[in-house]
Amino acid sequence: MANERLRAAMAAGGWTYNAFAGKVEVDPKSVERWVNLGRTPRRATAMLAAETLGEDVHALWPSLRQARPARAVSPELVALYDQRADIPVSTFVDMLTQAREQIDVLVYAAVFLHEAYPRLNELLKERVAEGCAVRIAVGDADSPNVQQRGDEEKFGHGIQSRCRLALMHYRPLIGVPGIEVRTHPTTLYNSIYRADDQALVNAHVWGVNAYSAPVWHLRRNGEGGMFDTYANSFGAVWATATPVREK
């Protein structure tokens, strides 16, 4: 069955098969098959063709509305935990201990790390001594987003107090070469604990404390995957954060 919508759009724009094929980087015979036989191009090519014609891609090729099949399990997903409280602190510590190049921590407070593992600062110093770069971003206690989070979790000023406590825990690291601590004012959608190509991502759920929310353990598997999504998210927040200076 011919694709009359495509034929009309090309005619309206004065496109020949050859000219349009050159624009979307395919063979003219492919364009001819799209029009006369109703063939559907690959999604990326269809998107370019629709953009060139100023048309909606799904209007030209309705079959592209069909959802892509989902993977049962992402190749980057190592483990999924129902809640953070299910994870032994040793899991966090072991992951950080294995880091050789980069450690990134994005939280509002996460004081559980220092409380359960008092050697955390020493561990981070050991990592930078071995050439690892460490970036820590904790919540700005005066940020409206932090205050709102406390209200939503019915934790009141507790979350603000914990942000200040977290900063107190990390303050001895201020000025240590290779370690940078910043405060951020952002809405925290996920807490991120990254060590090289591994990350523990604590999802946040409205009205639920972080320790009761799910965590997924990711291991990077090529570019553009879930790991990179969260790594890029950390970078975006880091760019908005304020360095903590020595007193």
Short mmCIF file of C-alpha atoms in Angstrom, two decimals:
data_model
loop_
_atom_site.label_atom_id
_atom_site.label_comp_id
_atom_site.label_asym_id
_atom_site.label_seq_id
_atom_site.Cartn_x
_atom_site.Cartn_y
_atom_site.Cartn_z
CA MET A 1 0.00 0.00 0.00
CA ALA A 2 1.41 3.37 -1.00
CA ASN A 3 2.19 6.03 1.60
CA GLU A 4 0.03 8.86 0.28
CA ARG A 5 0.78 11.14 3.25
CA LEU A 6 4.48 10.93 2.47
CA ARG A 7 3.88 11.42 -1.26
CA ALA A 8 1.83 14.56 -0.58
CA ALA A 9 4.38 15.98 1.85
CA MET A 10 7.20 15.50 -0.64
CA ALA A 11 5.15 17.01 -3.45
CA ALA A 12 4.26 20.02 -1.30
CA GLY A 13 7.94 20.63 -0.65
CA GLY A 14 8.99 20.06 -4.22
CA TRP A 15 11.13 17.05 -3.32
CA THR A 16 12.20 14.53 -5.96
CA TYR A 17 13.24 11.03 -4.95
CA ASN A 18 16.88 11.83 -5.67
CA ALA A 19 16.94 15.16 -3.83
CA PHE A 20 15.13 13.81 -0.78
CA ALA A 21 17.33 10.70 -0.69
CA GLY A 22 20.41 12.92 -0.66
CA LYS A 23 19.00 14.97 2.19
CA VAL A 24 18.26 11.99 4.43
CA GLU A 25 21.35 10.06 3.27
CA VAL A 26 19.72 6.98 1.73
CA ASP A 27 19.45 5.46 -1.73
CA PRO A 28 16.73 6.98 -3.99
CA LYS A 29 15.25 3.50 -4.41
CA SER A 30 14.65 3.41 -0.64
CA VAL A 31 12.63 6.62 -0.84
CA GLU A 32 10.69 5.20 -3.77
CA ARG A 33 9.84 2.11 -1.72
CA TRP A 34 8.71 4.29 1.20
CA VAL A 35 6.29 6.12 -1.08
CA ASN A 36 5.05 3.42 -3.46
CA LEU A 37 5.26 0.30 -1.31
CA GLY A 38 4.58 1.82 2.09
CA ARG A 39 7.89 0.63 3.54
CA THR A 40 8.97 2.06 6.91
CA PRO A 41 12.54 3.33 7.33
CA ARG A 42 14.63 2.90 10.44
CA ARG A 43 13.55 5.12 13.29
CA ALA A 44 16.52 7.51 13.13
CA THR A 45 16.12 7.91 9.36
CA ALA A 46 12.36 8.40 9.72
CA MET A 47 12.93 11.12 12.32
CA LEU A 48 15.30 12.96 9.98
CA ALA A 49 12.90 12.58 7.05
CA ALA A 50 9.95 13.89 9.05
CA GLU A 51 11.98 16.84 10.32
CA THR A 52 13.03 17.67 6.76
CA LEU A 53 9.40 17.65 5.62
CA GLY A 54 8.08 19.47 8.68
CA GLU A 55 5.78 16.54 9.43
CA ASP A 56 5.04 14.41 12.48
CA VAL A 57 6.98 11.18 12.15
CA HIS A 58 4.07 9.10 13.45
CA ALA A 59 1.71 10.68 10.94
CA LEU A 60 4.01 9.57 8.14
CA TRP A 61 4.74 6.12 9.60
CA PRO A 62 2.13 5.09 12.20
CA SER A 63 3.88 1.77 12.79
CA LEU A 64 6.65 3.63 14.61
CA ARG A 65 4.20 4.29 17.44
CA GLN A 66 4.69 0.71 18.57
CA ALA A 67 6.78 0.59 21.70
CA ARG A 68 10.23 -0.83 21.51
CA PRO A 69 10.63 -4.13 23.35
CA ALA A 70 11.99 -3.62 26.84
CA ARG A 71 14.89 -5.60 28.24
CA ALA A 72 13.97 -7.82 31.17
CA VAL A 73 17.14 -6.70 32.97
CA SER A 74 19.55 -3.89 32.16
CA PRO A 75 23.09 -5.18 31.56
CA GLU A 76 24.25 -2.46 33.98
CA LEU A 77 22.08 -3.58 36.88
CA VAL A 78 24.11 -5.57 39.40
CA ALA A 79 21.53 -5.68 42.18
CA LEU A 80 18.27 -4.09 43.27
CA TYR A 81 17.49 -3.53 46.94
CA ASP A 82 13.99 -2.89 48.27
CA GLN A 83 15.31 -0.24 50.62
CA ARG A 84 18.63 1.27 51.61
CA ALA A 85 18.32 -0.16 55.11
CA ASP A 86 18.73 -3.64 53.59
CA ILE A 87 22.29 -2.86 52.46
CA PRO A 88 25.16 -3.48 54.88
CA VAL A 89 27.38 -0.42 55.25
CA SER A 90 30.23 -2.74 54.28
CA THR A 91 28.81 -2.74 50.73
CA PHE A 92 29.32 1.02 50.49
CA VAL A 93 32.74 0.81 52.13
CA ASP A 94 33.96 -2.05 49.93
CA MET A 95 32.92 -0.19 46.78
CA LEU A 96 34.71 2.99 47.87
CA THR A 97 37.79 1.01 48.88
CA GLN A 98 38.05 -0.44 45.37
CA ALA A 99 38.03 2.99 43.70
CA ARG A 100 41.22 3.93 41.89
CA GLU A 101 40.24 7.01 39.89
CA GLN A 102 36.99 8.68 41.01
CA ILE A 103 34.71 8.81 44.04
CA ASP A 104 31.58 10.96 43.88
CA VAL A 105 29.00 11.30 46.64
CA LEU A 106 25.79 13.29 46.16
CA VAL A 107 23.46 13.37 49.16
CA TYR A 108 21.58 15.69 51.44
CA ALA A 109 23.23 14.20 54.54
CA ALA A 110 23.73 10.38 54.59
CA VAL A 111 25.26 10.62 58.04
CA PHE A 112 24.72 6.87 58.38
CA LEU A 113 28.06 6.37 56.61
CA HIS A 114 30.11 8.16 59.26
CA GLU A 115 27.98 6.79 62.08
CA ALA A 116 28.40 3.17 60.97
CA TYR A 117 31.94 3.53 59.64
CA PRO A 118 33.89 6.13 61.67
CA ARG A 119 37.00 5.60 59.47
CA LEU A 120 35.29 7.03 56.39
CA ASN A 121 37.42 10.18 56.28
CA GLU A 122 40.60 8.13 56.66
CA LEU A 123 39.45 5.83 53.86
CA LEU A 124 38.90 8.81 51.55
CA LYS A 125 42.35 10.18 52.41
CA GLU A 126 43.86 6.80 51.59
CA ARG A 127 42.11 6.78 48.24
CA VAL A 128 43.40 10.22 47.22
CA ALA A 129 46.89 9.22 48.36
CA GLU A 130 46.64 6.49 45.73
CA GLY A 131 45.64 8.99 43.04
CA CYS A 132 41.84 8.91 43.35
CA ALA A 133 39.85 12.17 43.03
CA VAL A 134 37.05 12.63 45.58
CA ARG A 135 34.04 14.94 45.27
CA ILE A 136 31.47 15.20 48.07
CA ALA A 137 28.24 17.20 47.63
CA VAL A 138 25.97 17.57 50.68
CA GLY A 139 22.75 19.51 51.01
CA ASP A 140 22.74 23.22 51.78
CA ALA A 141 20.80 23.34 55.05
CA ASP A 142 19.45 26.80 54.18
CA SER A 143 18.11 25.73 50.80
CA PRO A 144 14.31 25.88 50.38
CA ASN A 145 14.51 22.48 48.67
CA VAL A 146 16.09 20.91 51.74
CA GLN A 147 13.48 22.52 53.96
CA GLN A 148 10.67 21.30 51.73
CA ARG A 149 12.09 17.79 51.81
CA GLY A 150 11.92 17.88 55.61
CA ASP A 151 8.27 18.93 55.46
CA GLU A 152 7.39 16.23 52.94
CA GLU A 153 9.01 13.51 55.03
CA LYS A 154 7.48 14.93 58.21
CA PHE A 155 11.02 15.23 59.50
CA GLY A 156 10.84 18.97 60.04
CA HIS A 157 14.12 20.67 60.86
CA GLY A 158 15.73 17.27 61.30
CA ILE A 159 16.88 17.10 57.70
CA GLN A 160 18.47 20.54 57.97
CA SER A 161 20.24 19.49 61.15
CA ARG A 162 21.52 16.35 59.46
CA CYS A 163 22.86 18.39 56.53
CA ARG A 164 24.83 20.50 59.00
CA LEU A 165 26.01 17.36 60.81
CA ALA A 166 27.15 15.82 57.52
CA LEU A 167 29.19 18.93 56.78
CA MET A 168 30.75 18.69 60.24
CA HIS A 169 31.76 15.10 59.50
CA TYR A 170 33.39 16.05 56.19
CA ARG A 171 34.93 19.35 57.33
CA PRO A 172 38.26 17.73 58.41
CA LEU A 173 38.74 16.85 54.73
CA ILE A 174 38.58 20.50 53.59
CA GLY A 175 41.94 21.43 52.15
CA VAL A 176 43.12 17.87 51.62
CA PRO A 177 44.59 17.74 48.09
CA GLY A 178 42.41 15.63 45.82
CA ILE A 179 39.26 16.05 47.95
CA GLU A 180 36.63 18.71 47.36
CA VAL A 181 33.51 19.25 49.43
CA ARG A 182 30.61 21.38 48.23
CA THR A 183 27.07 22.16 49.35
CA HIS A 184 24.23 22.08 46.86
CA PRO A 185 20.72 23.62 46.93
CA THR A 186 19.05 21.33 44.40
CA THR A 187 15.99 19.12 44.62
CA LEU A 188 17.57 15.74 45.28
CA TYR A 189 15.86 13.09 43.16
CA ASN A 190 18.48 10.44 43.93
CA SER A 191 21.44 10.06 46.23
CA ILE A 192 24.46 8.83 44.29
CA TYR A 193 27.49 6.97 45.62
CA ARG A 194 29.95 6.42 42.79
CA ALA A 195 33.29 4.61 42.79
CA ASP A 196 34.92 4.46 39.34
CA ASP A 197 32.53 2.43 37.14
CA GLN A 198 30.21 1.35 39.95
CA ALA A 199 27.44 3.31 41.65
CA LEU A 200 24.80 2.81 44.31
CA VAL A 201 21.79 4.97 43.48
CA ASN A 202 19.28 5.58 46.27
CA ALA A 203 15.98 6.61 44.66
CA HIS A 204 13.90 9.09 46.62
CA VAL A 205 10.17 8.64 47.09
CA TRP A 206 7.87 11.47 48.11
CA GLY A 207 7.17 11.40 51.83
CA VAL A 208 9.53 8.47 52.48
CA ASN A 209 12.85 8.64 54.28
CA ALA A 210 15.85 7.67 52.16
CA TYR A 211 16.59 4.57 54.24
CA SER A 212 13.19 3.15 53.23
CA ALA A 213 13.58 3.87 49.50
CA PRO A 214 14.99 1.51 46.84
CA VAL A 215 18.63 1.35 45.78
CA TRP A 216 20.06 0.00 42.55
CA HIS A 217 23.67 -1.07 42.19
CA LEU A 218 24.98 -0.20 38.73
CA ARG A 219 28.15 -1.12 36.87
CA ARG A 220 28.98 0.85 33.74
CA ASN A 221 28.64 -1.12 30.50
CA GLY A 222 29.54 1.16 27.60
CA GLU A 223 28.56 4.74 26.87
CA GLY A 224 25.10 6.20 27.20
CA GLY A 225 23.66 3.71 29.68
CA MET A 226 22.04 4.09 33.07
CA PHE A 227 25.39 4.59 34.79
CA ASP A 228 26.25 7.54 32.56
CA THR A 229 22.81 9.04 33.15
CA TYR A 230 23.48 9.26 36.88
CA ALA A 231 27.13 10.25 36.44
CA ASN A 232 26.01 13.14 34.24
CA SER A 233 23.37 14.07 36.80
CA PHE A 234 26.06 14.30 39.45
CA GLY A 235 28.10 16.55 37.18
CA ALA A 236 25.16 18.87 36.60
CA VAL A 237 24.50 19.24 40.34
CA TRP A 238 28.19 19.65 41.07
CA ALA A 239 28.31 22.61 38.71
CA THR A 240 25.65 24.39 40.80
CA ALA A 241 27.25 23.59 44.15
CA THR A 242 29.28 25.94 46.37
CA PRO A 243 32.78 24.94 47.52
CA VAL A 244 33.25 24.71 51.28
CA ARG A 245 36.28 26.71 52.36
CA GLU A 246 38.60 26.24 55.29
CA LYS A 247 37.72 28.36 58.29
#
